[in-house]
XYZ file of C-alpha atoms in Angstrom:
427
model
C -116.466 -137.215 -20.937
C -113.402 -136.059 -19.188
C -115.367 -133.199 -17.820
C -118.164 -135.586 -16.802
C -115.532 -137.555 -14.913
C -113.915 -134.475 -13.093
C -117.696 -133.372 -11.952
C -118.258 -136.953 -10.787
C -115.001 -137.050 -8.828
C -115.795 -133.568 -7.345
C -119.412 -134.734 -6.284
C -117.980 -137.861 -4.438
C -115.391 -135.735 -2.727
C -118.285 -133.407 -1.524
C -120.216 -136.311 -0.587
C -117.333 -137.808 1.557
C -116.904 -134.503 3.319
C -120.503 -134.303 4.031
C -120.802 -137.835 5.316
C -119.361 -136.929 8.713
C -121.204 -134.047 10.530
C -119.192 -131.004 10.299
C -117.775 -129.590 13.234
C -119.256 -126.172 14.399
C -116.877 -123.694 16.158
C -118.611 -121.908 19.121
C -117.715 -119.334 21.897
C -115.450 -120.958 24.677
C -118.294 -122.393 26.893
C -118.631 -125.664 29.383
C -120.214 -127.358 26.332
C -116.782 -127.488 24.746
C -113.309 -129.014 25.919
C -113.807 -128.433 29.688
C -117.156 -130.377 29.710
C -115.419 -133.180 27.566
C -112.440 -133.515 29.840
C -114.759 -133.357 33.048
C -116.341 -136.555 31.491
C -113.404 -138.319 30.165
C -110.393 -137.899 32.544
C -112.116 -139.808 35.589
C -112.607 -142.619 33.323
C -109.032 -142.656 31.889
C -107.383 -145.878 32.911
C -104.216 -143.997 34.015
C -106.230 -142.102 36.324
C -107.899 -145.075 37.676
C -104.600 -146.732 38.121
C -103.168 -143.724 39.837
C -106.173 -143.470 42.055
C -105.728 -147.275 43.118
C -102.020 -146.584 43.801
C -103.142 -143.871 46.291
C -105.470 -146.252 48.005
C -102.844 -148.798 48.194
C -100.508 -146.196 49.759
C -103.075 -145.044 52.387
C -103.600 -148.747 53.369
C -99.667 -148.871 53.884
C -99.791 -145.763 56.028
C -102.606 -147.690 58.431
C -100.284 -150.531 58.641
C -97.296 -148.510 59.661
C -99.419 -146.426 62.103
C -100.731 -149.695 63.579
C -97.336 -150.535 64.682
C -97.609 -147.973 67.325
C -100.228 -149.809 69.231
C -100.364 -152.904 71.079
C -101.743 -156.267 69.553
C -104.292 -158.098 71.528
C -104.936 -161.740 71.080
C -107.312 -164.440 72.420
C -106.338 -167.913 72.605
C -108.309 -170.942 73.192
C -106.922 -174.222 73.887
C -108.736 -177.625 73.994
C -106.703 -180.923 74.249
C -106.004 -184.292 75.586
C -102.642 -185.384 77.217
C -100.985 -188.373 79.242
C -98.895 -186.413 81.935
C -96.666 -187.740 84.855
C -97.285 -185.867 87.881
C -94.805 -187.019 90.232
C -94.981 -190.916 89.898
C -98.418 -191.041 89.128
C -99.556 -191.212 85.357
C -102.596 -188.651 84.595
C -104.764 -188.455 81.698
C -105.428 -184.783 81.280
C -108.112 -182.884 79.492
C -107.291 -179.276 78.745
C -110.205 -176.397 78.262
C -108.628 -173.236 78.311
C -109.162 -169.656 77.177
C -106.545 -166.962 77.613
C -106.495 -163.117 76.574
C -103.194 -161.439 75.913
C -101.733 -158.056 74.914
C -98.294 -157.481 73.358
C -96.753 -154.062 72.716
C -93.459 -153.121 71.322
C -92.703 -150.371 73.776
C -89.320 -149.512 71.939
C -87.602 -150.524 68.714
C -85.141 -147.602 68.044
C -87.749 -145.536 66.324
C -88.216 -147.685 63.421
C -92.151 -147.695 63.755
C -92.279 -143.760 64.057
C -89.902 -143.412 61.079
C -91.910 -145.784 58.954
C -95.215 -144.125 59.620
C -93.783 -140.693 59.025
C -92.090 -141.962 55.704
C -95.441 -143.807 54.677
C -97.341 -140.414 55.457
C -95.024 -138.720 52.997
C -95.571 -141.510 50.373
C -99.429 -141.047 50.596
C -98.742 -137.212 49.869
C -96.535 -138.276 46.960
C -99.188 -140.681 45.796
C -101.980 -137.877 45.897
C -99.717 -135.727 43.650
C -99.332 -138.460 41.326
C -103.213 -138.763 40.813
C -103.061 -135.067 40.006
C -100.096 -135.780 37.398
C -101.997 -138.591 35.828
C -105.209 -136.272 35.628
C -103.204 -133.694 34.045
C -101.427 -135.803 31.446
C -104.725 -137.178 30.434
C -106.424 -133.882 29.991
C -103.212 -132.739 27.911
C -103.466 -135.721 25.715
C -107.165 -135.582 25.042
C -106.997 -131.744 24.562
C -104.073 -132.363 22.171
C -106.301 -134.541 20.047
C -109.352 -132.478 20.294
C -107.041 -129.364 19.103
C -105.705 -131.462 16.134
C -109.353 -132.158 15.219
C -110.054 -128.496 15.176
C -106.810 -127.848 13.127
C -108.000 -130.297 10.500
C -111.553 -129.037 10.402
C -110.246 -125.452 9.608
C -107.988 -127.075 6.940
C -111.098 -128.758 5.200
C -112.804 -125.617 5.265
C -110.205 -124.000 3.268
C -109.622 -126.980 1.305
C -113.395 -127.075 0.121
C -113.232 -123.520 -0.897
C -110.204 -124.034 -2.980
C -111.885 -127.217 -4.480
C -114.775 -124.990 -5.367
C -112.669 -122.404 -6.823
C -110.591 -124.616 -9.086
C -113.591 -126.352 -10.261
C -115.114 -123.252 -11.186
C -112.005 -122.332 -13.151
C -111.999 -125.612 -15.035
C -115.263 -125.050 -16.147
C -114.370 -121.440 -17.388
C -111.405 -122.824 -19.203
C -113.357 -125.599 -20.778
C -115.849 -123.009 -22.047
C -113.093 -120.920 -23.440
C -111.496 -123.954 -25.168
C -114.818 -124.954 -26.822
C -114.980 -121.387 -28.121
C -111.573 -121.378 -29.394
C -110.138 -118.653 -26.877
C -108.117 -121.327 -24.782
C -105.622 -123.862 -26.085
C -105.429 -127.591 -25.089
C -102.465 -126.829 -22.726
C -104.534 -124.375 -20.651
C -107.189 -127.224 -20.244
C -104.734 -129.878 -19.376
C -103.202 -127.208 -16.882
C -106.559 -126.630 -15.241
C -107.546 -129.989 -14.755
C -104.175 -130.820 -13.507
C -104.758 -128.306 -10.948
C -108.169 -129.773 -9.958
C -106.682 -133.224 -9.421
C -104.266 -131.606 -7.216
C -106.902 -129.870 -4.987
C -108.701 -133.061 -5.065
C -105.739 -135.101 -3.782
C -105.079 -132.448 -1.218
C -108.702 -132.443 0.018
C -108.682 -136.298 0.061
C -105.759 -136.344 2.214
C -107.292 -133.906 4.839
C -110.338 -135.880 4.885
C -108.540 -139.045 5.818
C -106.329 -137.068 8.336
C -109.592 -135.885 9.870
C -111.157 -139.604 9.924
C -108.108 -140.893 11.694
C -108.016 -137.901 14.189
C -111.647 -138.337 15.075
C -111.081 -142.120 15.568
C -108.433 -141.271 18.113
C -110.380 -138.454 19.824
C -113.356 -140.570 20.349
C -111.290 -143.421 21.743
C -109.694 -141.040 24.192
C -113.060 -139.261 25.037
C -114.738 -142.561 25.541
C -117.735 -141.045 23.543
C -118.661 -139.519 20.096
C -117.447 -135.900 19.623
C -119.223 -133.719 17.147
C -119.288 -130.404 18.186
C -116.145 -128.320 18.725
C -115.829 -125.015 20.686
C -112.696 -122.666 20.416
C -110.670 -122.631 23.757
C -107.925 -119.965 24.086
C -105.294 -119.856 26.706
C -104.582 -116.693 28.407
C -101.089 -115.669 29.028
C -99.612 -117.155 32.118
C -98.640 -114.448 34.916
C -94.977 -114.141 35.944
C -95.956 -115.377 39.369
C -97.140 -118.459 37.871
C -93.988 -119.249 36.199
C -92.043 -118.522 39.056
C -93.801 -120.697 41.283
C -93.971 -123.502 38.750
C -91.537 -125.879 40.805
C -94.086 -125.488 43.867
C -97.067 -126.493 41.550
C -95.918 -129.107 39.128
C -97.266 -132.447 40.418
C -94.590 -134.751 39.227
C -92.211 -132.475 41.023
C -93.882 -132.491 44.131
C -94.265 -136.272 44.130
C -90.756 -136.760 43.506
C -89.925 -134.380 46.588
C -92.199 -136.390 48.884
C -90.878 -139.611 47.847
C -87.502 -138.302 48.255
C -88.312 -137.066 51.932
C -89.756 -140.587 52.801
C -86.809 -142.168 51.530
C -84.373 -139.752 53.853
C -86.980 -140.440 56.853
C -85.927 -144.198 56.373
C -82.541 -143.600 57.050
C -81.825 -144.278 60.649
C -78.525 -143.812 62.425
C -76.211 -146.304 63.591
C -77.169 -146.175 67.161
C -80.928 -146.496 66.480
C -80.203 -149.304 64.058
C -78.427 -151.404 66.622
C -80.690 -150.338 69.706
C -82.359 -153.041 71.729
C -86.018 -153.920 71.624
C -88.337 -153.688 74.440
C -91.678 -155.626 74.534
C -94.312 -155.831 77.113
C -96.486 -158.925 77.411
C -99.565 -159.159 79.491
C -101.755 -162.111 79.674
C -104.933 -163.262 81.747
C -106.633 -166.617 81.928
C -110.250 -166.462 81.381
C -111.405 -169.957 81.513
C -109.728 -173.142 82.710
C -111.404 -176.457 82.683
C -108.198 -178.574 82.832
C -108.862 -181.822 84.697
C -107.333 -183.162 86.495
C -105.606 -179.553 87.426
C -102.238 -179.312 87.418
C -100.337 -178.295 90.559
C -99.724 -174.784 89.362
C -101.936 -172.637 86.899
C -100.763 -169.008 85.814
C -104.106 -166.848 86.125
C -102.599 -163.673 84.992
C -99.265 -162.143 84.580
C -96.834 -159.602 82.727
C -93.465 -159.450 81.521
C -90.981 -156.903 79.907
C -88.586 -158.529 77.690
C -85.411 -156.655 76.112
C -83.785 -158.497 73.145
C -80.459 -156.996 71.626
C -79.586 -158.669 68.463
C -76.245 -158.313 66.653
C -76.285 -159.923 63.105
C -72.770 -161.159 62.807
C -73.142 -161.030 59.035
C -73.710 -157.161 59.082
C -77.386 -157.323 57.877
C -78.631 -154.284 60.067
C -76.000 -152.089 58.882
C -76.413 -153.358 55.352
C -80.033 -152.376 55.478
C -79.196 -148.898 56.685
C -76.722 -148.600 53.596
C -79.430 -149.623 51.331
C -81.778 -146.911 52.793
C -79.090 -144.505 52.244
C -78.532 -145.478 48.678
C -82.319 -145.021 48.065
C -82.430 -141.669 49.492
C -79.588 -140.561 47.437
C -81.063 -141.936 44.379
C -84.414 -140.261 45.225
C -82.827 -136.990 45.563
C -81.104 -137.609 42.281
C -84.237 -138.045 40.832
C -85.779 -134.800 42.254
C -82.960 -132.808 40.611
C -83.111 -134.617 37.396
C -86.960 -133.783 37.240
C -86.316 -130.217 38.223
C -83.860 -129.502 35.653
C -86.065 -131.052 32.681
C -88.905 -129.165 34.003
C -87.187 -125.574 34.268
C -85.405 -126.393 30.798
C -88.735 -127.411 28.977
C -90.590 -124.308 30.669
C -87.872 -121.747 29.894
C -87.730 -123.100 26.272
C -91.319 -122.493 25.783
C -91.301 -118.484 26.519
C -89.363 -118.189 23.026
C -91.386 -120.577 21.171
C -94.631 -119.123 22.081
C -93.141 -115.685 21.299
C -92.109 -116.589 17.971
C -95.278 -118.567 17.276
C -97.254 -115.298 17.882
C -95.073 -113.033 15.815
C -95.310 -115.773 12.912
C -98.927 -115.960 13.390
C -99.367 -112.271 13.271
C -97.399 -112.198 10.126
C -99.131 -115.094 8.298
C -102.379 -113.305 8.845
C -101.277 -110.190 7.289
C -99.971 -112.066 4.622
C -103.230 -114.068 4.031
C -105.056 -110.591 3.864
C -102.682 -109.359 1.159
C -102.625 -112.572 -0.889
C -106.500 -112.491 -0.835
C -106.264 -109.081 -2.661
C -103.906 -110.499 -4.800
C -106.179 -113.609 -5.675
C -109.136 -111.341 -6.360
C -107.242 -108.927 -8.457
C -105.541 -111.664 -10.408
C -109.013 -112.992 -11.275
C -110.116 -109.844 -12.477
C -106.990 -109.187 -14.674
C -107.357 -112.905 -15.939
C -111.026 -112.445 -17.257
C -109.708 -109.112 -18.789
C -106.960 -111.126 -20.537
C -103.841 -109.244 -18.423
C -102.882 -112.536 -16.908
C -102.265 -116.216 -18.123
C -103.992 -119.343 -16.618
C -100.466 -120.441 -14.937
C -100.142 -117.200 -12.887
C -103.727 -117.656 -11.682
C -103.153 -121.191 -10.520
C -99.948 -120.188 -8.937
C -101.590 -117.535 -7.188
C -104.307 -119.494 -5.822
C -102.008 -122.418 -4.739
C -99.838 -119.779 -2.911
C -103.041 -118.498 -1.021
C -104.103 -122.008 -0.064
C -100.552 -122.611 1.284
C -100.518 -119.471 3.340
C -103.927 -120.373 4.888
C -102.540 -123.834 5.705
C -99.400 -122.506 7.282
C -101.445 -120.076 9.310
C -103.777 -122.807 10.533
C -100.749 -125.069 11.513
C -99.164 -122.394 13.176
C -102.185 -121.504 15.482
C -102.406 -125.153 16.238
C -98.603 -125.034 17.160
C -99.263 -121.922 19.328
C -102.147 -123.631 21.232
C -100.142 -126.643 21.809
C -97.077 -124.571 23.354
C -99.429 -122.601 25.502
C -100.940 -125.828 26.801
C -97.579 -127.189 27.387
C -96.424 -124.182 29.502
C -99.643 -124.397 31.530
C -98.908 -128.242 32.006
C -95.206 -127.579 33.145
C -96.409 -124.652 35.619
C -98.857 -126.867 37.078
C -101.887 -124.753 36.082
C -103.381 -126.960 33.209
C -106.144 -128.584 35.663
C -107.041 -125.085 36.902
C -107.496 -123.632 33.297
C -109.525 -126.591 32.262
C -111.622 -126.403 35.528
C -110.527 -129.660 36.786
C -108.780 -128.887 39.806
C -109.803 -130.512 43.104
């Protein structure tokens, strides 16, 4: 009866494992991760928000640039009034159309500084779009690689569960023939339960990873292709500060904040306005004694806020520029530190992975030899189970180490500003 229950449990586990289509690992091609990223990244809300922010910044730049040009106006007036013309009271009707042009000729360079600053902010917003696309690609690729890790782990877990099930059947036959004890039978069944628990946990993790991946990709993902990162050249690591989108955006904003800092003389400088007007149509009846047909004027205004408002605005712009410079320094320090820490991590992961691959080969030989020795009666059941468990643990460690190496390499590409290029997403 117990054998029947174990067989049913094993069949259910296999059915659950086969309910979802198994992932197939293929050579690196456009059917794999790059194609998935090309479809998913433009639909990421983070990328859409960054593109909208870029459009907003471009509109602000156009607004700042328009300040350098004059403002044209057309004014139409229609009214009725009771006027006193000398000693005579007159009821006057007014129908008048006037065109005017107003131009701020000089304001201490405020418009030019604002336009230059807005231009640098447009460049910063463009780099923010690159940063958002890189972060979206990295997040989706991490979920993709996690799914690959679990698929590889499930493959090894299925093999282990199959081998343990065969071992249980062998021990059960030996127990029926009196060649194995009750303890051996219980030990074999306990090993099978452990394999089923591990396999069930991997199935659950795979399901959760699949849900997360498909949510990030906005589509079902059933096929996976291996993606390998080539070692970054030294030149790319040296130029990381010039390629990292987040750093470049921070530098552009710092430059924009610095452009808004004007000298005291420019802050307190007078403003010069030019006004030109021309009367296009006039049907005022009865006409007044004088009507201005056309004219122009130049006005100079020199304001001195007694409360110190202008100087306070200048102090605010200085503080904002200092804060922006500090943000650049902080971002540079963090990026350089993270990038430098990636080198020993990648080197250690590569060494560890090579050792684990060699250890797995040796342990596979031990498992095969131990099985032959067990059948010849030279090894006991507990030794066989421990050997196979150790072999499975090494397999899982190698898969996890491969996953950590891939993530570290991807993070190095992201910190050096090369992630979009390696995924074929550079614009």
